[in-house]
Amino acid sequence: MKKMIQHGLAIVDSPYDEDGKKRTLVNKLLLGLTPSQYLLQAFRNPFNWILAAIFAIGIPILIGRFFFGLAWATSGSNDYPWGLFLGFGLFAMVPLSSSGFQLGTACEIFGRHDLEPIERLALLNGLLGYFFAVMYLLADLGQPWRLPYPMVVSFGPAAVLFLVAWHVATYLSVQVAEVSTAFFEWIGFPAGKRGVRKITLGLTVSGIILSTLHQGALGALFTYAPGKVHPLWYSSSFQWLHFFVSSLPGGLCMVITVSTIAAKTMAWRGDSRFREKLDKVTVSLAKGACMGIATYITIKLIAIAHDNKWAYLDTGWGQWFMLEIIVGFMLPLTLMTYGVHTRKMAIVRLGAFMTVFGVVLNRVNTAMITFNWKLPHREIPPWREVIISLTIFATYIVVYRFILYRLPILYKWRQQEQEETVPEAVPAPALGRREASSIPVASYSSMTKLD
Amino acid sequence: MKRRNFLKACLIGGTTIALGKTNKGYASGSFEGYPEAMGVLVDTTRCIGCRSCEAACNKEQKLPEPDTSFDDPAVFEHDRRPTSKAYTVVNRYQKEQPSGPVYRKVQCNHCNEPACLTSCFVNAYTKTQEGAVIYNSKVCVGCRNCMIACPFNAPGYDYDSATNPIVKKCILCYDTRLKYGKPPACVEICPQEALTFGHRADLIKLAHERIRATPERYVDHVYGEKEVGGTSWLYLAPVGFDKLGFDTTLSNDPIISNVKDFLGMVPMVLSIWPALFSGIHLLCKNQEHGEHGHETESNQEDTKP
């Protein structure tokens, strides 16, 4: 894309092309390129070749899992019922997606409008993370076609998993609604956008409720198995708090991670607002994440003291636990605090990457590695399970990128219709910003002559 | 007006769910089993490891042919656990002891307050009046949370089936025998009378009676009387239960009591969060922000540090 823009391609960021004609949906989907140009830029990207290789191997195996059963694809044993699909896909993806409700809360409830350049990215990160957690779940369920059963057929309301199912389902729809404003802008349906905006506060508050509950509920799931999860990762009183609190820095750091990757790999897609405000916003997010990590480490220590589990720290498991805490939480806390104070963005971002790693490691540790720690053998995921997990994650990246390329997530959609429908809105700043932007502009027809 | 309606809806909904939740959660905590519940007392001092119970179970439940025959003593070399192909297995312990080996039959213990039941989000499990914990494969989604939750590692799963994988475990021969007042197949066939079928309450008395009559033969503990809230299968043993592969670290509280902290928190969040965060929003809004953050955003951007 960068090359095309250098050649003078106009970026799609309004309903009209440079000749003032309304863009068609296909035109928007192809990023304003002709089909051949679109394919050309897709082929030129080496990352696409890696993805193609993953899908070529992974998709047949994913399909095979549904034809030959779980035993064919996973380690699926009676002692370790939950493997990589849930241990990584569900338990790690969900905390990394708590960004939606946090930024929603900050912007809509606390009125932190300075964070708005990242709000939509955080909402999208939340939606996609949850959606793909459900995809992992579908791959793992013995009878995935019965997924709606807890909603419609048979109820087990005393079960924590019942809460998880209902909350994830309702929260997914809340997130779809929250992200839909960007989609409505993009397809040109201002009435839909206004409708959603009217209920934004309601959606945001439901987002907080549902997130608190099911982030915690995922932790509470393990309180059904006292003695199975290693005591250092288990606490019947604090398990839900551990999961909930660690999801806060997890989600914020995931947004830092994703925005860093987006700023590096698709700089053309962010507008000047995103590019200029990114460092400032990252500092704000990192500050929030630091508070979250500090709280998390504190309650982790309280939990050890509460059940008097200090002796376990002096074992092999204890070393593994300390590694998780130090590399995944304490070190990033130090790095981010230092980075925020000295405004060294690279260090802040490194700390954020490490926090993401720490949260994932914590979930994998709780759900898989330390699960059934008293049994003599440990489960190592077989290659098909690893490939399926990788394939679903690659799909997540593809969908994420597909949306970021198109919808107004990192940039503002120049919405002419808004002038007619919302008379109070001042169109001047939007126009001014457009003129100020340094993106070279050329007509669509001159572009086609290039090839 | 919109907001007020929303709050009202949140409160009503939250309270409804809260009441439903707490009733279910706390009432079930004191449940100590149905008064007429049946059970089985396993006297491990009598078991000789003939495995005829395994064979009887296999026949009664129409399970697939085992890999090795039921006479093959080689199976005792390793500890086994119940699977989808064998609802009960017999393991051998204390083989090096001069007093001779001790055999222990393993199967679903049919808890009074089963963790599989309380952890199941589609209510696939039922604790019947007769004491059996049965399973409805018609609604099972296959999440395998029951296997995570079971403190005795009893349920096995049909990992090989792609179209209808289900949880398989001992159901106390509920469909074919227990319902009609008959003892399970394993009990009926036991040549040593190591298994005794009867009302759970009577079996507990019987077990303590045996310990009292011959204290040198048993350790003074009936496993399953109190563990995780009590189980329908009860065990007597000549040595400490930890030496026979039993989990002796289990609490006497049912598994669900570990989850109550969280379940009790749910209605709190449902009822407090809407008011709290709407209130914060109102506070923040009145200070300097307009009704809709987005519309006024372009002005706000500059005023923020």
Short mmCIF file of C-alpha atoms in Angstrom, two decimals, chain A:
data_model
loop_
_atom_site.label_atom_id
_atom_site.label_comp_id
_atom_site.label_asym_id
_atom_site.label_seq_id
_atom_site.Cartn_x
_atom_site.Cartn_y
_atom_site.Cartn_z
CA MET A 1 0.00 0.00 0.00
CA LYS A 2 2.82 2.38 0.88
CA LYS A 3 4.18 2.13 -2.64
CA MET A 4 0.78 2.77 -4.19
CA ILE A 5 0.30 5.85 -2.05
CA GLN A 6 3.74 7.10 -3.08
CA HIS A 7 2.51 6.77 -6.64
CA GLY A 8 -0.29 9.10 -5.76
CA LEU A 9 -3.17 6.83 -4.78
CA ALA A 10 -5.88 8.55 -2.77
CA ILE A 11 -6.69 6.80 0.46
CA VAL A 12 -10.32 5.84 0.99
CA ASP A 13 -11.46 7.94 3.91
CA SER A 14 -14.73 9.46 2.77
CA PRO A 15 -17.82 8.37 0.86
CA TYR A 16 -16.62 10.30 -2.20
CA ASP A 17 -13.65 9.73 -4.44
CA GLU A 18 -11.45 12.52 -5.72
CA ASP A 19 -13.76 13.29 -8.61
CA GLY A 20 -16.56 13.86 -6.12
CA LYS A 21 -18.36 10.69 -7.15
CA LYS A 22 -19.86 8.45 -4.51
CA ARG A 23 -17.66 5.40 -3.93
CA THR A 24 -19.24 2.01 -4.49
CA LEU A 25 -19.02 -0.71 -1.87
CA VAL A 26 -16.64 -2.71 -4.07
CA ASN A 27 -14.46 0.35 -4.42
CA LYS A 28 -14.33 0.73 -0.66
CA LEU A 29 -13.65 -2.96 -0.19
CA LEU A 30 -10.76 -2.81 -2.65
CA LEU A 31 -9.35 0.25 -0.86
CA GLY A 32 -9.91 2.36 -3.95
CA LEU A 33 -7.76 0.07 -6.09
CA THR A 34 -8.66 -1.83 -9.21
CA PRO A 35 -8.90 -5.60 -8.71
CA SER A 36 -5.56 -6.18 -10.42
CA GLN A 37 -3.87 -3.50 -8.35
CA TYR A 38 -5.39 -4.95 -5.24
CA LEU A 39 -4.07 -8.42 -6.01
CA LEU A 40 -0.68 -6.98 -6.89
CA GLN A 41 -0.26 -5.31 -3.53
CA ALA A 42 -1.54 -8.41 -1.76
CA PHE A 43 1.02 -10.62 -3.53
CA ARG A 44 3.83 -8.21 -2.80
CA ASN A 45 3.34 -8.48 0.95
CA PRO A 46 5.57 -11.29 2.31
CA PHE A 47 3.36 -11.61 5.41
CA ASN A 48 0.54 -12.78 3.16
CA TRP A 49 2.73 -15.64 1.96
CA ILE A 50 3.31 -16.75 5.54
CA LEU A 51 -0.43 -16.58 6.20
CA ALA A 52 -1.14 -18.54 3.02
CA ALA A 53 1.24 -21.27 4.15
CA ILE A 54 -0.45 -21.46 7.57
CA PHE A 55 -3.91 -21.69 6.00
CA ALA A 56 -2.81 -24.25 3.41
CA ILE A 57 -1.74 -26.62 6.18
CA GLY A 58 -4.10 -25.52 8.93
CA ILE A 59 -7.51 -25.40 7.28
CA PRO A 60 -7.54 -29.07 6.17
CA ILE A 61 -6.51 -30.08 9.69
CA LEU A 62 -9.18 -27.85 11.21
CA ILE A 63 -11.79 -29.47 8.97
CA GLY A 64 -10.35 -32.88 9.84
CA ARG A 65 -10.94 -32.22 13.52
CA PHE A 66 -14.69 -32.06 12.88
CA PHE A 67 -14.66 -35.26 10.81
CA PHE A 68 -12.34 -37.42 12.89
CA GLY A 69 -13.11 -36.12 16.37
CA LEU A 70 -11.16 -34.51 19.16
CA ALA A 71 -8.94 -37.53 19.75
CA TRP A 72 -7.50 -37.17 16.24
CA ALA A 73 -6.59 -33.50 16.64
CA THR A 74 -5.91 -32.91 20.32
CA SER A 75 -4.27 -34.53 23.29
CA GLY A 76 -7.83 -34.84 24.63
CA SER A 77 -7.39 -37.04 27.67
CA ASN A 78 -9.64 -37.74 30.63
CA ASP A 79 -7.16 -36.23 33.06
CA TYR A 80 -6.52 -33.06 31.02
CA PRO A 81 -9.86 -32.24 29.40
CA TRP A 82 -8.83 -28.70 28.45
CA GLY A 83 -5.91 -28.24 26.11
CA LEU A 84 -4.50 -25.47 23.97
CA PHE A 85 -7.83 -24.38 22.45
CA LEU A 86 -9.20 -23.33 25.80
CA GLY A 87 -5.95 -22.81 27.71
CA PHE A 88 -4.63 -20.38 25.12
CA GLY A 89 -7.56 -19.55 22.86
CA LEU A 90 -10.23 -18.87 25.43
CA PHE A 91 -8.49 -18.17 28.73
CA ALA A 92 -5.77 -15.96 27.20
CA MET A 93 -7.71 -14.25 24.40
CA VAL A 94 -10.48 -13.01 26.69
CA PRO A 95 -8.30 -11.01 29.14
CA LEU A 96 -6.38 -9.50 26.23
CA SER A 97 -9.73 -8.26 24.94
CA SER A 98 -10.83 -6.40 28.05
CA SER A 99 -9.68 -3.21 26.30
CA GLY A 100 -13.13 -2.55 24.85
CA PHE A 101 -14.86 -1.97 28.13
CA GLN A 102 -11.94 -0.12 29.69
CA LEU A 103 -11.56 2.47 26.95
CA GLY A 104 -15.33 2.65 26.60
CA THR A 105 -15.52 3.44 30.30
CA ALA A 106 -12.70 5.97 30.18
CA CYS A 107 -14.12 7.84 27.18
CA GLU A 108 -17.87 7.56 27.70
CA ILE A 109 -18.19 7.37 31.49
CA PHE A 110 -15.18 9.27 32.80
CA GLY A 111 -15.20 11.71 29.89
CA ARG A 112 -11.57 11.13 28.91
CA HIS A 113 -12.05 12.34 25.35
CA ASP A 114 -8.31 12.69 24.89
CA LEU A 115 -8.22 8.88 24.64
CA GLU A 116 -10.66 8.82 21.74
CA PRO A 117 -8.02 8.33 19.01
CA ILE A 118 -7.56 4.80 20.42
CA GLU A 119 -11.11 4.10 21.61
CA ARG A 120 -12.30 2.44 18.45
CA LEU A 121 -9.18 0.31 18.21
CA ALA A 122 -9.77 -0.82 21.79
CA LEU A 123 -13.42 -1.61 21.07
CA LEU A 124 -12.48 -3.56 17.95
CA ASN A 125 -9.74 -5.39 19.84
CA GLY A 126 -12.36 -6.39 22.38
CA LEU A 127 -14.87 -7.56 19.83
CA LEU A 128 -12.41 -9.60 17.79
CA GLY A 129 -10.76 -11.12 20.84
CA TYR A 130 -14.06 -12.34 22.17
CA PHE A 131 -15.24 -13.49 18.80
CA PHE A 132 -12.15 -15.59 18.26
CA ALA A 133 -12.24 -16.91 21.80
CA VAL A 134 -15.65 -18.29 20.82
CA MET A 135 -14.08 -19.73 17.64
CA TYR A 136 -11.50 -21.54 19.77
CA LEU A 137 -14.33 -22.73 21.97
CA LEU A 138 -16.21 -24.08 18.96
CA ALA A 139 -13.11 -26.02 17.93
CA ASP A 140 -12.87 -27.48 21.42
CA LEU A 141 -16.49 -28.34 22.20
CA GLY A 142 -17.41 -31.96 21.69
CA GLN A 143 -20.71 -30.93 20.11
CA PRO A 144 -20.17 -27.34 18.90
CA TRP A 145 -23.53 -27.18 17.18
CA ARG A 146 -25.09 -27.24 20.64
CA LEU A 147 -23.39 -24.00 21.71
CA PRO A 148 -26.75 -22.17 22.07
CA TYR A 149 -28.09 -24.89 24.40
CA PRO A 150 -27.38 -23.02 27.66
CA MET A 151 -29.34 -20.09 26.23
CA VAL A 152 -32.38 -21.86 24.86
CA VAL A 153 -32.62 -25.56 25.60
CA SER A 154 -31.42 -26.40 29.07
CA PHE A 155 -30.38 -24.12 31.91
CA GLY A 156 -27.85 -24.71 34.64
CA PRO A 157 -28.03 -21.32 36.31
CA ALA A 158 -25.97 -22.29 39.36
CA ALA A 159 -22.94 -23.00 37.18
CA VAL A 160 -20.23 -20.41 36.68
CA LEU A 161 -19.94 -21.53 33.09
CA PHE A 162 -23.59 -20.56 32.65
CA LEU A 163 -22.64 -17.01 33.61
CA VAL A 164 -19.67 -17.10 31.27
CA ALA A 165 -21.82 -18.31 28.38
CA TRP A 166 -24.53 -15.70 28.92
CA HIS A 167 -22.15 -12.87 29.59
CA VAL A 168 -19.87 -13.58 26.67
CA ALA A 169 -22.89 -13.88 24.38
CA THR A 170 -24.52 -10.68 25.57
CA TYR A 171 -21.22 -8.85 25.73
CA LEU A 172 -20.44 -9.90 22.18
CA SER A 173 -23.65 -8.27 21.02
CA VAL A 174 -22.86 -5.17 23.08
CA GLN A 175 -19.47 -4.99 21.40
CA VAL A 176 -20.95 -5.52 17.96
CA ALA A 177 -23.20 -2.54 18.65
CA GLU A 178 -20.28 -0.46 19.93
CA VAL A 179 -18.12 -1.19 16.90
CA SER A 180 -21.06 -0.85 14.50
CA THR A 181 -20.84 2.96 14.53
CA ALA A 182 -17.59 2.70 12.56
CA PHE A 183 -19.25 0.25 10.19
CA PHE A 184 -22.30 2.48 9.71
CA GLU A 185 -20.06 5.43 8.90
CA TRP A 186 -18.17 3.35 6.38
CA ILE A 187 -21.21 1.96 4.55
CA GLY A 188 -22.98 5.32 4.83
CA PHE A 189 -25.91 4.66 7.18
CA PRO A 190 -25.94 7.66 9.53
CA ALA A 191 -29.33 6.78 11.03
CA GLY A 192 -27.88 3.54 12.38
CA LYS A 193 -24.95 5.37 13.87
CA ARG A 194 -27.18 7.90 15.59
CA GLY A 195 -29.33 5.09 16.94
CA VAL A 196 -26.35 3.34 18.48
CA ARG A 197 -24.94 6.55 19.85
CA LYS A 198 -28.17 7.20 21.76
CA ILE A 199 -27.65 4.02 23.73
CA THR A 200 -23.89 4.37 24.09
CA LEU A 201 -24.03 5.00 27.81
CA GLY A 202 -26.26 1.97 28.35
CA LEU A 203 -23.99 -0.17 26.22
CA THR A 204 -20.89 1.03 28.04
CA VAL A 205 -22.34 0.37 31.48
CA SER A 206 -23.51 -3.09 30.42
CA GLY A 207 -20.00 -3.59 29.07
CA ILE A 208 -18.48 -2.89 32.49
CA ILE A 209 -20.93 -5.17 34.27
CA LEU A 210 -20.56 -8.04 31.86
CA SER A 211 -16.78 -7.72 31.69
CA THR A 212 -16.29 -7.62 35.44
CA LEU A 213 -18.44 -10.68 35.82
CA HIS A 214 -17.16 -12.94 33.12
CA GLN A 215 -13.49 -11.99 33.36
CA GLY A 216 -13.90 -12.96 36.99
CA ALA A 217 -16.05 -15.96 36.09
CA LEU A 218 -13.29 -17.45 33.96
CA GLY A 219 -11.14 -17.47 37.07
CA ALA A 220 -14.00 -18.76 39.21
CA LEU A 221 -14.27 -21.76 36.87
CA PHE A 222 -11.10 -23.12 38.44
CA THR A 223 -12.53 -22.88 41.94
CA TYR A 224 -14.50 -25.99 40.98
CA ALA A 225 -11.19 -27.82 40.97
CA PRO A 226 -9.54 -27.17 44.34
CA GLY A 227 -6.38 -29.22 44.62
CA LYS A 228 -6.09 -29.74 40.87
CA VAL A 229 -4.61 -26.36 40.00
CA HIS A 230 -1.29 -25.80 41.80
CA PRO A 231 -1.90 -23.79 45.01
CA LEU A 232 0.27 -20.90 43.79
CA TRP A 233 -2.12 -20.39 40.89
CA TYR A 234 -5.23 -21.23 42.87
CA SER A 235 -7.10 -19.31 45.50
CA SER A 236 -10.71 -20.05 46.25
CA SER A 237 -11.32 -16.56 47.64
CA PHE A 238 -9.29 -14.54 45.17
CA GLN A 239 -9.32 -16.52 41.94
CA TRP A 240 -11.92 -14.34 40.25
CA LEU A 241 -10.13 -11.20 41.41
CA HIS A 242 -6.82 -12.46 40.03
CA PHE A 243 -8.37 -13.06 36.65
CA PHE A 244 -10.32 -9.84 36.64
CA VAL A 245 -7.51 -7.57 37.80
CA SER A 246 -4.86 -9.10 35.53
CA SER A 247 -7.21 -8.70 32.58
CA LEU A 248 -7.08 -4.91 33.07
CA PRO A 249 -3.38 -4.42 32.27
CA GLY A 250 -3.68 -7.32 29.82
CA GLY A 251 -6.28 -5.50 27.75
CA LEU A 252 -4.57 -2.10 27.94
CA CYS A 253 -1.18 -3.55 26.98
CA MET A 254 -2.78 -5.49 24.14
CA VAL A 255 -4.06 -2.17 22.74
CA ILE A 256 -0.55 -0.71 23.06
CA THR A 257 0.81 -3.78 21.29
CA VAL A 258 -1.73 -3.71 18.49
CA SER A 259 -1.47 0.06 17.97
CA THR A 260 2.32 -0.26 17.84
CA ILE A 261 2.10 -2.98 15.20
CA ALA A 262 -0.51 -1.00 13.28
CA ALA A 263 1.58 2.17 13.39
CA LYS A 264 4.58 0.23 12.11
CA THR A 265 2.94 -1.90 9.42
CA MET A 266 0.04 0.24 8.23
CA ALA A 267 1.05 3.81 8.92
CA TRP A 268 -0.86 4.94 5.83
CA ARG A 269 -4.14 3.87 7.42
CA GLY A 270 -3.85 6.03 10.53
CA ASP A 271 -4.75 9.67 10.14
CA SER A 272 -2.67 12.54 11.47
CA ARG A 273 -4.70 12.52 14.68
CA PHE A 274 -3.80 8.90 15.35
CA ARG A 275 -0.12 9.38 14.48
CA GLU A 276 0.33 12.51 16.54
CA LYS A 277 -1.63 11.39 19.58
CA LEU A 278 -0.40 7.80 19.69
CA ASP A 279 2.56 8.38 22.02
CA LYS A 280 0.52 10.49 24.39
CA VAL A 281 -2.32 7.97 24.44
CA THR A 282 0.15 5.11 24.91
CA VAL A 283 1.54 6.86 27.99
CA SER A 284 -1.98 7.17 29.41
CA LEU A 285 -2.70 3.50 28.75
CA ALA A 286 0.65 2.47 30.24
CA LYS A 287 -0.09 4.46 33.38
CA GLY A 288 -3.40 2.62 33.72
CA ALA A 289 -1.71 -0.69 33.06
CA CYS A 290 0.91 0.04 35.73
CA MET A 291 -1.79 0.62 38.33
CA GLY A 292 -3.42 -2.64 37.25
CA ILE A 293 -0.19 -4.62 37.49
CA ALA A 294 0.65 -3.16 40.89
CA THR A 295 -2.81 -4.12 42.16
CA TYR A 296 -2.49 -7.57 40.63
CA ILE A 297 0.89 -8.27 42.24
CA THR A 298 -0.48 -7.08 45.57
CA ILE A 299 -3.54 -9.33 45.57
CA LYS A 300 -1.38 -12.20 44.33
CA LEU A 301 0.79 -11.76 47.43
CA ILE A 302 -2.27 -11.36 49.63
CA ALA A 303 -3.63 -14.64 48.28
CA ILE A 304 -0.37 -16.44 49.13
CA ALA A 305 -0.40 -14.94 52.60
CA HIS A 306 -4.11 -15.61 53.08
CA ASP A 307 -3.71 -19.37 52.55
CA ASN A 308 -0.14 -19.37 53.92
CA LYS A 309 1.37 -20.85 50.79
CA TRP A 310 4.89 -19.41 51.19
CA ALA A 311 6.46 -22.85 51.45
CA TYR A 312 5.49 -23.63 47.84
CA LEU A 313 7.74 -20.81 46.62
CA ASP A 314 10.75 -22.91 47.58
CA THR A 315 9.90 -25.64 45.05
CA GLY A 316 10.32 -26.06 41.30
CA TRP A 317 6.76 -24.89 40.84
CA GLY A 318 7.63 -21.87 42.97
CA GLN A 319 10.47 -20.95 40.62
CA TRP A 320 8.17 -21.21 37.65
CA PHE A 321 5.68 -19.02 39.52
CA MET A 322 8.34 -16.44 40.31
CA LEU A 323 9.42 -16.43 36.68
CA GLU A 324 5.85 -15.68 35.60
CA ILE A 325 5.47 -12.91 38.18
CA ILE A 326 8.87 -11.33 37.58
CA VAL A 327 9.13 -11.54 33.79
CA GLY A 328 5.43 -11.15 33.11
CA PHE A 329 4.48 -8.50 35.65
CA MET A 330 7.19 -7.01 37.88
CA LEU A 331 9.71 -6.31 35.13
CA PRO A 332 7.16 -4.77 32.77
CA LEU A 333 5.84 -2.68 35.66
CA THR A 334 9.35 -1.33 36.23
CA LEU A 335 9.97 -0.82 32.53
CA MET A 336 6.70 0.97 31.92
CA THR A 337 7.06 3.17 34.97
CA TYR A 338 10.57 4.15 33.85
CA GLY A 339 9.44 4.61 30.24
CA VAL A 340 6.49 6.79 31.23
CA HIS A 341 8.66 9.01 33.41
CA THR A 342 11.41 9.46 30.87
CA ARG A 343 9.00 9.41 27.89
CA LYS A 344 11.02 6.59 26.30
CA MET A 345 8.29 5.08 24.19
CA ALA A 346 10.28 2.02 23.09
CA ILE A 347 10.65 0.97 26.73
CA VAL A 348 6.97 1.58 27.46
CA ARG A 349 6.06 -0.59 24.48
CA LEU A 350 8.50 -3.33 25.47
CA GLY A 351 6.89 -3.37 28.91
CA ALA A 352 3.47 -3.68 27.29
CA PHE A 353 4.60 -6.64 25.15
CA MET A 354 5.94 -8.36 28.25
CA THR A 355 2.69 -7.79 30.13
CA VAL A 356 0.74 -9.41 27.30
CA PHE A 357 3.15 -12.32 27.52
CA GLY A 358 2.73 -12.44 31.30
CA VAL A 359 -1.06 -12.56 31.15
CA VAL A 360 -1.01 -15.29 28.49
CA LEU A 361 1.52 -17.28 30.51
CA ASN A 362 -0.63 -16.93 33.62
CA ARG A 363 -3.71 -18.28 31.87
CA VAL A 364 -1.86 -21.13 30.19
CA ASN A 365 -0.24 -21.97 33.52
CA THR A 366 -3.57 -22.04 35.35
CA ALA A 367 -5.53 -23.92 32.71
CA MET A 368 -2.90 -26.32 31.40
CA ILE A 369 0.62 -26.40 32.80
CA THR A 370 -0.09 -26.50 36.51
CA PHE A 371 -3.45 -28.22 36.12
CA ASN A 372 -3.47 -31.66 37.76
CA TRP A 373 -0.01 -30.91 39.11
CA LYS A 374 -0.21 -33.95 41.40
CA LEU A 375 -0.46 -36.35 38.47
CA PRO A 376 2.91 -37.68 37.31
CA HIS A 377 2.71 -36.80 33.62
CA ARG A 378 2.28 -33.42 31.94
CA GLU A 379 0.32 -32.99 28.78
CA ILE A 380 2.20 -31.71 25.73
CA PRO A 381 -0.11 -30.56 22.94
CA PRO A 382 0.30 -32.67 19.79
CA TRP A 383 1.22 -30.98 16.50
CA ARG A 384 -2.30 -30.96 15.05
CA GLU A 385 -3.60 -29.09 18.09
CA VAL A 386 -0.78 -26.54 17.77
CA ILE A 387 -1.46 -26.05 14.06
CA ILE A 388 -5.21 -25.60 14.56
CA SER A 389 -4.55 -23.03 17.30
CA LEU A 390 -2.12 -21.23 15.02
CA THR A 391 -4.60 -21.29 12.14
CA ILE A 392 -7.37 -19.73 14.21
CA PHE A 393 -4.94 -17.10 15.45
CA ALA A 394 -3.85 -16.36 11.87
CA THR A 395 -7.51 -15.92 10.94
CA TYR A 396 -7.82 -13.49 13.84
CA ILE A 397 -4.91 -11.46 12.44
CA VAL A 398 -6.35 -11.51 8.92
CA VAL A 399 -9.78 -10.34 10.06
CA TYR A 400 -8.22 -7.72 12.32
CA ARG A 401 -6.13 -6.35 9.46
CA PHE A 402 -9.03 -6.53 7.00
CA ILE A 403 -11.12 -4.32 9.27
CA LEU A 404 -8.30 -1.90 10.15
CA TYR A 405 -7.55 -1.36 6.46
CA ARG A 406 -11.11 -0.35 5.74
CA LEU A 407 -13.28 0.82 8.61
CA PRO A 408 -12.61 4.19 10.26
CA ILE A 409 -10.84 2.75 13.30
CA LEU A 410 -7.45 4.46 13.11
CA TYR A 411 -8.69 7.40 11.08
CA LYS A 412 -11.76 9.61 10.97
CA TRP A 413 -14.33 9.07 8.27
CA ARG A 414 -15.00 12.37 6.57
CA GLN A 415 -18.75 12.18 6.85
CA GLN A 416 -20.42 14.75 4.65
CA GLU A 417 -23.89 13.47 5.48
CA GLN A 418 -23.41 14.52 9.05
CA GLU A 419 -23.73 18.17 8.08
CA GLU A 420 -27.30 17.65 6.98
CA THR A 421 -28.42 15.45 9.83
CA VAL A 422 -26.71 17.06 12.82
CA PRO A 423 -26.82 20.79 12.31
CA GLU A 424 -24.93 21.51 15.56
CA ALA A 425 -21.87 19.68 14.36
CA VAL A 426 -19.28 22.04 12.95
CA PRO A 427 -17.91 20.73 9.69
CA ALA A 428 -15.04 23.20 9.68
CA PRO A 429 -12.52 21.26 11.81
CA ALA A 430 -13.01 18.16 9.71
CA LEU A 431 -12.35 20.09 6.52
CA GLY A 432 -9.43 21.89 8.04
CA ARG A 433 -7.85 18.65 9.11
CA ARG A 434 -8.25 17.26 5.67
CA GLU A 435 -6.43 20.16 4.08
CA ALA A 436 -3.75 20.01 6.70
CA SER A 437 -3.07 16.33 6.07
CA SER A 438 0.11 15.81 4.13
CA ILE A 439 -1.13 12.78 2.22
CA PRO A 440 -0.53 13.28 -1.49
CA VAL A 441 -3.74 13.28 -3.41
CA ALA A 442 -4.28 12.26 -6.99
CA SER A 443 -7.26 11.29 -9.00
CA TYR A 444 -8.40 7.73 -9.23
CA SER A 445 -8.16 7.82 -13.05
CA SER A 446 -4.54 8.94 -13.04
CA MET A 447 -3.74 6.05 -10.74
CA THR A 448 -5.09 3.47 -13.14
CA LYS A 449 -2.71 4.65 -15.80
CA LEU A 450 0.27 3.81 -13.63
CA ASP A 451 0.22 0.07 -14.25
#
